[in-house]
PDB file of C-alpha atoms in Angstrom:
ATOM      1  CA  MET T   1     -12.672 172.498  88.148  1.00  0.00           C
ATOM      2  CA  SER T   2     -11.954 173.228  84.517  1.00  0.00           C
ATOM      3  CA  SER T   3     -14.513 173.944  81.820  1.00  0.00           C
ATOM      4  CA  PRO T   4     -15.239 171.209  79.244  1.00  0.00           C
ATOM      5  CA  ASP T   5     -13.094 172.726  76.481  1.00  0.00           C
ATOM      6  CA  VAL T   6      -9.900 173.312  78.494  1.00  0.00           C
ATOM      7  CA  ARG T   7      -7.730 171.119  80.688  1.00  0.00           C
ATOM      8  CA  VAL T   8      -5.628 172.261  83.619  1.00  0.00           C
ATOM      9  CA  VAL T   9      -1.941 171.402  83.142  1.00  0.00           C
ATOM     10  CA  GLY T  10      -0.646 173.340  86.141  1.00  0.00           C
ATOM     11  CA  ARG T  11      -1.435 175.727  88.969  1.00  0.00           C
ATOM     12  CA  VAL T  12       0.743 178.556  90.207  1.00  0.00           C
ATOM     13  CA  VAL T  13       1.272 177.923  93.915  1.00  0.00           C
ATOM     14  CA  LYS T  14       3.441 180.861  95.003  1.00  0.00           C
ATOM     15  CA  PRO T  15       6.439 183.020  94.106  1.00  0.00           C
ATOM     16  CA  HIS T  16       9.940 181.641  94.663  1.00  0.00           C
ATOM     17  CA  GLY T  17      12.681 184.105  95.458  1.00  0.00           C
ATOM     18  CA  ILE T  18      12.765 187.739  94.353  1.00  0.00           C
ATOM     19  CA  ARG T  19      13.299 187.487  90.586  1.00  0.00           C
ATOM     20  CA  GLY T  20       9.820 186.436  89.467  1.00  0.00           C
ATOM     21  CA  GLU T  21      10.205 182.659  89.528  1.00  0.00           C
ATOM     22  CA  LEU T  22       7.033 180.747  90.424  1.00  0.00           C
ATOM     23  CA  VAL T  23       6.338 177.390  92.065  1.00  0.00           C
ATOM     24  CA  VAL T  24       3.952 175.437  89.822  1.00  0.00           C
ATOM     25  CA  ASP T  25       2.041 172.244  90.660  1.00  0.00           C
ATOM     26  CA  VAL T  26       2.178 170.203  87.476  1.00  0.00           C
ATOM     27  CA  ARG T  27      -0.975 168.391  86.333  1.00  0.00           C
ATOM     28  CA  THR T  28       0.231 166.955  83.040  1.00  0.00           C
ATOM     29  CA  ASP T  29       2.156 163.874  81.995  1.00  0.00           C
ATOM     30  CA  SER T  30       4.044 166.012  79.476  1.00  0.00           C
ATOM     31  CA  PRO T  31       5.734 168.748  81.540  1.00  0.00           C
ATOM     32  CA  GLU T  32       8.749 168.773  79.210  1.00  0.00           C
ATOM     33  CA  GLU T  33       6.403 169.751  76.359  1.00  0.00           C
ATOM     34  CA  ARG T  34       3.927 172.004  78.186  1.00  0.00           C
ATOM     35  CA  PHE T  35       6.576 173.928  80.137  1.00  0.00           C
ATOM     36  CA  ALA T  36       9.289 174.133  77.467  1.00  0.00           C
ATOM     37  CA  PRO T  37      10.764 177.603  76.870  1.00  0.00           C
ATOM     38  CA  GLY T  38       8.629 179.379  74.284  1.00  0.00           C
ATOM     39  CA  ALA T  39       5.474 177.326  75.030  1.00  0.00           C
ATOM     40  CA  VAL T  40       2.336 179.430  75.366  1.00  0.00           C
ATOM     41  CA  LEU T  41      -0.310 178.460  77.922  1.00  0.00           C
ATOM     42  CA  ALA T  42      -3.741 179.924  78.442  1.00  0.00           C
ATOM     43  CA  THR T  43      -4.533 181.112  81.975  1.00  0.00           C
ATOM     44  CA  ARG T  44      -7.632 181.259  84.133  1.00  0.00           C
ATOM     45  CA  ALA T  45      -7.752 183.361  87.290  1.00  0.00           C
ATOM     46  CA  ARG T  46     -10.057 182.743  90.247  1.00  0.00           C
ATOM     47  CA  ASP T  47     -12.200 185.690  89.190  1.00  0.00           C
ATOM     48  CA  GLY T  48     -12.707 184.132  85.734  1.00  0.00           C
ATOM     49  CA  ALA T  49     -10.260 186.414  83.920  1.00  0.00           C
ATOM     50  CA  SER T  50      -8.252 184.723  81.200  1.00  0.00           C
ATOM     51  CA  GLY T  51      -5.050 185.418  79.322  1.00  0.00           C
ATOM     52  CA  THR T  52      -1.868 183.741  78.151  1.00  0.00           C
ATOM     53  CA  VAL T  53       1.684 183.323  79.410  1.00  0.00           C
ATOM     54  CA  THR T  54       4.843 182.313  77.593  1.00  0.00           C
ATOM     55  CA  ILE T  55       7.317 180.048  79.352  1.00  0.00           C
ATOM     56  CA  ALA T  56      10.787 181.614  79.631  1.00  0.00           C
ATOM     57  CA  ALA T  57      12.349 178.832  81.734  1.00  0.00           C
ATOM     58  CA  ALA T  58      11.378 175.858  83.901  1.00  0.00           C
ATOM     59  CA  ARG T  59      13.278 173.547  86.204  1.00  0.00           C
ATOM     60  CA  PRO T  60      12.346 170.780  88.641  1.00  0.00           C
ATOM     61  CA  HIS T  61      12.142 171.612  92.340  1.00  0.00           C
ATOM     62  CA  THR T  62      10.959 169.205  95.073  1.00  0.00           C
ATOM     63  CA  GLY T  63       8.261 167.494  93.007  1.00  0.00           C
ATOM     64  CA  ARG T  64       7.098 170.712  91.376  1.00  0.00           C
ATOM     65  CA  LEU T  65       8.478 173.067  88.763  1.00  0.00           C
ATOM     66  CA  LEU T  66      10.025 176.466  89.186  1.00  0.00           C
ATOM     67  CA  VAL T  67       8.797 178.437  86.190  1.00  0.00           C
ATOM     68  CA  THR T  68       9.640 181.851  84.825  1.00  0.00           C
ATOM     69  CA  PHE T  69       7.149 183.523  82.503  1.00  0.00           C
ATOM     70  CA  GLU T  70       8.187 186.108  79.953  1.00  0.00           C
ATOM     71  CA  GLY T  71       7.389 189.603  81.223  1.00  0.00           C
ATOM     72  CA  VAL T  72       7.103 188.592  84.889  1.00  0.00           C
ATOM     73  CA  ALA T  73      10.013 190.152  86.748  1.00  0.00           C
ATOM     74  CA  GLY T  74      10.208 190.500  90.494  1.00  0.00           C
ATOM     75  CA  ARG T  75       8.386 189.081  93.448  1.00  0.00           C
ATOM     76  CA  ASP T  76       5.435 191.495  93.286  1.00  0.00           C
ATOM     77  CA  ALA T  77       4.631 190.531  89.689  1.00  0.00           C
ATOM     78  CA  ALA T  78       4.992 186.862  90.609  1.00  0.00           C
ATOM     79  CA  GLU T  79       2.774 187.265  93.688  1.00  0.00           C
ATOM     80  CA  ALA T  80      -0.006 188.613  91.452  1.00  0.00           C
ATOM     81  CA  MET T  81      -0.011 185.249  89.640  1.00  0.00           C
ATOM     82  CA  ARG T  82      -0.630 183.147  92.763  1.00  0.00           C
ATOM     83  CA  GLY T  83      -3.483 180.660  92.187  1.00  0.00           C
ATOM     84  CA  LEU T  84      -3.488 181.081  88.413  1.00  0.00           C
ATOM     85  CA  LEU T  85      -4.552 177.949  86.512  1.00  0.00           C
ATOM     86  CA  LEU T  86      -2.515 177.054  83.433  1.00  0.00           C
ATOM     87  CA  VAL T  87      -4.705 175.421  80.808  1.00  0.00           C
ATOM     88  CA  VAL T  88      -4.630 173.992  77.288  1.00  0.00           C
ATOM     89  CA  ASP T  89      -7.351 173.238  74.776  1.00  0.00           C
ATOM     90  CA  ALA T  90      -8.717 169.720  75.322  1.00  0.00           C
ATOM     91  CA  ALA T  91      -8.259 168.967  71.624  1.00  0.00           C
ATOM     92  CA  ASP T  92      -4.486 169.397  72.102  1.00  0.00           C
ATOM     93  CA  ILE T  93      -4.259 166.470  74.534  1.00  0.00           C
ATOM     94  CA  ALA T  94      -3.658 163.047  72.989  1.00  0.00           C
ATOM     95  CA  PRO T  95      -5.324 160.084  74.711  1.00  0.00           C
ATOM     96  CA  SER T  96      -3.123 157.977  76.996  1.00  0.00           C
ATOM     97  CA  ASP T  97      -1.795 154.693  75.623  1.00  0.00           C
ATOM     98  CA  ASP T  98      -1.817 153.135  79.095  1.00  0.00           C
ATOM     99  CA  PRO T  99      -5.210 151.645  80.075  1.00  0.00           C
ATOM    100  CA  GLU T 100      -4.358 152.217  83.762  1.00  0.00           C
ATOM    101  CA  GLU T 101      -3.668 155.957  83.384  1.00  0.00           C
ATOM    102  CA  PHE T 102      -6.288 158.660  83.083  1.00  0.00           C
ATOM    103  CA  TYR T 103      -6.317 162.383  82.570  1.00  0.00           C
ATOM    104  CA  ASP T 104      -8.282 164.410  85.096  1.00  0.00           C
ATOM    105  CA  HIS T 105     -10.734 165.522  82.423  1.00  0.00           C
ATOM    106  CA  GLU T 106     -11.517 161.878  81.575  1.00  0.00           C
ATOM    107  CA  LEU T 107     -12.575 161.207  85.170  1.00  0.00           C
ATOM    108  CA  GLU T 108     -14.437 164.433  85.929  1.00  0.00           C
ATOM    109  CA  GLY T 109     -18.155 163.921  85.385  1.00  0.00           C
ATOM    110  CA  LEU T 110     -18.097 160.117  85.648  1.00  0.00           C
ATOM    111  CA  GLU T 111     -20.766 158.498  87.807  1.00  0.00           C
ATOM    112  CA  VAL T 112     -19.411 156.803  90.939  1.00  0.00           C
ATOM    113  CA  VAL T 113     -21.042 153.565  92.120  1.00  0.00           C
ATOM    114  CA  ASP T 114     -20.017 151.000  94.705  1.00  0.00           C
ATOM    115  CA  VAL T 115     -19.368 147.344  93.879  1.00  0.00           C
ATOM    116  CA  GLN T 116     -23.034 146.543  94.640  1.00  0.00           C
ATOM    117  CA  GLY T 117     -24.150 149.146  92.065  1.00  0.00           C
ATOM    118  CA  ASN T 118     -25.352 151.766  94.565  1.00  0.00           C
ATOM    119  CA  ARG T 119     -24.930 155.309  93.286  1.00  0.00           C
ATOM    120  CA  ILE T 120     -22.404 157.306  95.335  1.00  0.00           C
ATOM    121  CA  GLY T 121     -22.229 160.480  93.236  1.00  0.00           C
ATOM    122  CA  VAL T 122     -20.227 162.077  90.422  1.00  0.00           C
ATOM    123  CA  VAL T 123     -16.495 162.797  90.162  1.00  0.00           C
ATOM    124  CA  ALA T 124     -16.324 166.584  90.533  1.00  0.00           C
ATOM    125  CA  GLU T 125     -12.553 166.952  90.528  1.00  0.00           C
ATOM    126  CA  VAL T 126      -9.281 165.059  90.848  1.00  0.00           C
ATOM    127  CA  LEU T 127      -7.166 166.402  93.698  1.00  0.00           C
ATOM    128  CA  HIS T 128      -3.421 165.865  93.564  1.00  0.00           C
ATOM    129  CA  THR T 129      -1.872 165.619  97.012  1.00  0.00           C
ATOM    130  CA  ALA T 130       1.551 164.619  98.256  1.00  0.00           C
ATOM    131  CA  ALA T 131       0.211 161.308  99.591  1.00  0.00           C
ATOM    132  CA  SER T 132      -1.965 160.257  96.639  1.00  0.00           C
ATOM    133  CA  ASP T 133      -4.535 161.453  94.160  1.00  0.00           C
ATOM    134  CA  LEU T 134      -8.082 161.810  95.472  1.00  0.00           C
ATOM    135  CA  LEU T 135     -11.395 161.761  93.661  1.00  0.00           C
ATOM    136  CA  SER T 136     -13.637 164.537  94.945  1.00  0.00           C
ATOM    137  CA  VAL T 137     -17.085 162.971  94.608  1.00  0.00           C
ATOM    138  CA  ARG T 138     -20.146 165.223  94.650  1.00  0.00           C
ATOM    139  CA  ARG T 139     -22.833 163.308  96.560  1.00  0.00           C
ATOM    140  CA  PRO T 140     -26.526 163.442  95.590  1.00  0.00           C
ATOM    141  CA  ASP T 141     -27.244 165.303  98.855  1.00  0.00           C
ATOM    142  CA  GLY T 142     -24.792 168.052  97.850  1.00  0.00           C
ATOM    143  CA  GLY T 143     -22.026 166.823 100.136  1.00  0.00           C
ATOM    144  CA  GLU T 144     -18.545 165.738  99.133  1.00  0.00           C
ATOM    145  CA  ALA T 145     -16.651 162.489  99.605  1.00  0.00           C
ATOM    146  CA  LEU T 146     -12.905 162.187  99.080  1.00  0.00           C
ATOM    147  CA  VAL T 147     -11.914 158.809  97.674  1.00  0.00           C
ATOM    148  CA  PRO T 148      -8.242 157.801  97.418  1.00  0.00           C
ATOM    149  CA  PHE T 149      -7.588 157.005  93.757  1.00  0.00           C
ATOM    150  CA  VAL T 150      -5.813 153.696  94.356  1.00  0.00           C
ATOM    151  CA  ALA T 151      -6.541 150.287  92.809  1.00  0.00           C
ATOM    152  CA  ASP T 152      -7.694 148.699  96.096  1.00  0.00           C
ATOM    153  CA  ILE T 153     -10.430 151.313  96.522  1.00  0.00           C
ATOM    154  CA  VAL T 154     -11.118 152.152  92.856  1.00  0.00           C
ATOM    155  CA  PRO T 155     -10.868 148.777  91.102  1.00  0.00           C
ATOM    156  CA  THR T 156     -12.645 149.828  87.897  1.00  0.00           C
ATOM    157  CA  VAL T 157     -12.621 152.956  85.766  1.00  0.00           C
ATOM    158  CA  ASP T 158     -14.864 152.686  82.715  1.00  0.00           C
ATOM    159  CA  VAL T 159     -14.459 155.959  80.852  1.00  0.00           C
ATOM    160  CA  ALA T 160     -16.431 154.728  77.833  1.00  0.00           C
ATOM    161  CA  GLY T 161     -19.227 153.516  80.116  1.00  0.00           C
ATOM    162  CA  GLY T 162     -19.206 156.759  82.084  1.00  0.00           C
ATOM    163  CA  ARG T 163     -18.573 155.305  85.534  1.00  0.00           C
ATOM    164  CA  VAL T 164     -16.099 154.557  88.281  1.00  0.00           C
ATOM    165  CA  ILE T 165     -16.635 151.584  90.582  1.00  0.00           C
ATOM    166  CA  VAL T 166     -15.401 151.971  94.149  1.00  0.00           C
ATOM    167  CA  ASP T 167     -14.907 149.396  96.901  1.00  0.00           C
ATOM    168  CA  PRO T 168     -14.492 151.700  99.908  1.00  0.00           C
ATOM    169  CA  PRO T 169     -13.282 150.478 103.278  1.00  0.00           C
ATOM    170  CA  GLU T 170     -15.837 150.722 106.066  1.00  0.00           C
ATOM    171  CA  GLY T 171     -16.437 154.322 107.137  1.00  0.00           C
ATOM    172  CA  LEU T 172     -14.820 156.034 104.128  1.00  0.00           C
ATOM    173  CA  LEU T 173     -18.103 157.290 102.719  1.00  0.00           C
ATOM    174  CA  ASP T 174     -19.834 157.974 106.039  1.00  0.00           C
ATOM    175  CA  ALA T 175     -20.911 161.587 106.322  1.00  0.00           C
TER     176      ALA T 175
END
């Protein structure tokens, strides 16, 4: 999960080939802007280390991007970047004009209740999978529930009100 002042716009998945190209999972609606040659992105490593990278090139590849960073040449250098989060300052992200679209950071931290008003937990993270997006909900007991982020199951998102209303099918929230 990202800290409150930064937003994840991508994650380095793995190296691609031998020349330093990287497979990046994109988590932004503006990849053409965020991953344009010359764009500078902040980075966060799993160990908490931070830095910056400059985009040298990017191209689409099977639902992801293949990205080359300036100064990263060869597979070994690319391998060292595996798992790196690519982040931007939250203030640099304009709000969405579409009332049915949300940025991950708008959802993280919202209270999750069912249609009867029973508290389910808090959105800890938005997970992007090949099948659909999932809300990772931290339960009051410390457990986790994964809720498909689709209109039939999540009929209401009230960012201003600080909550998400879910209508889960039977068994979805059973521990």
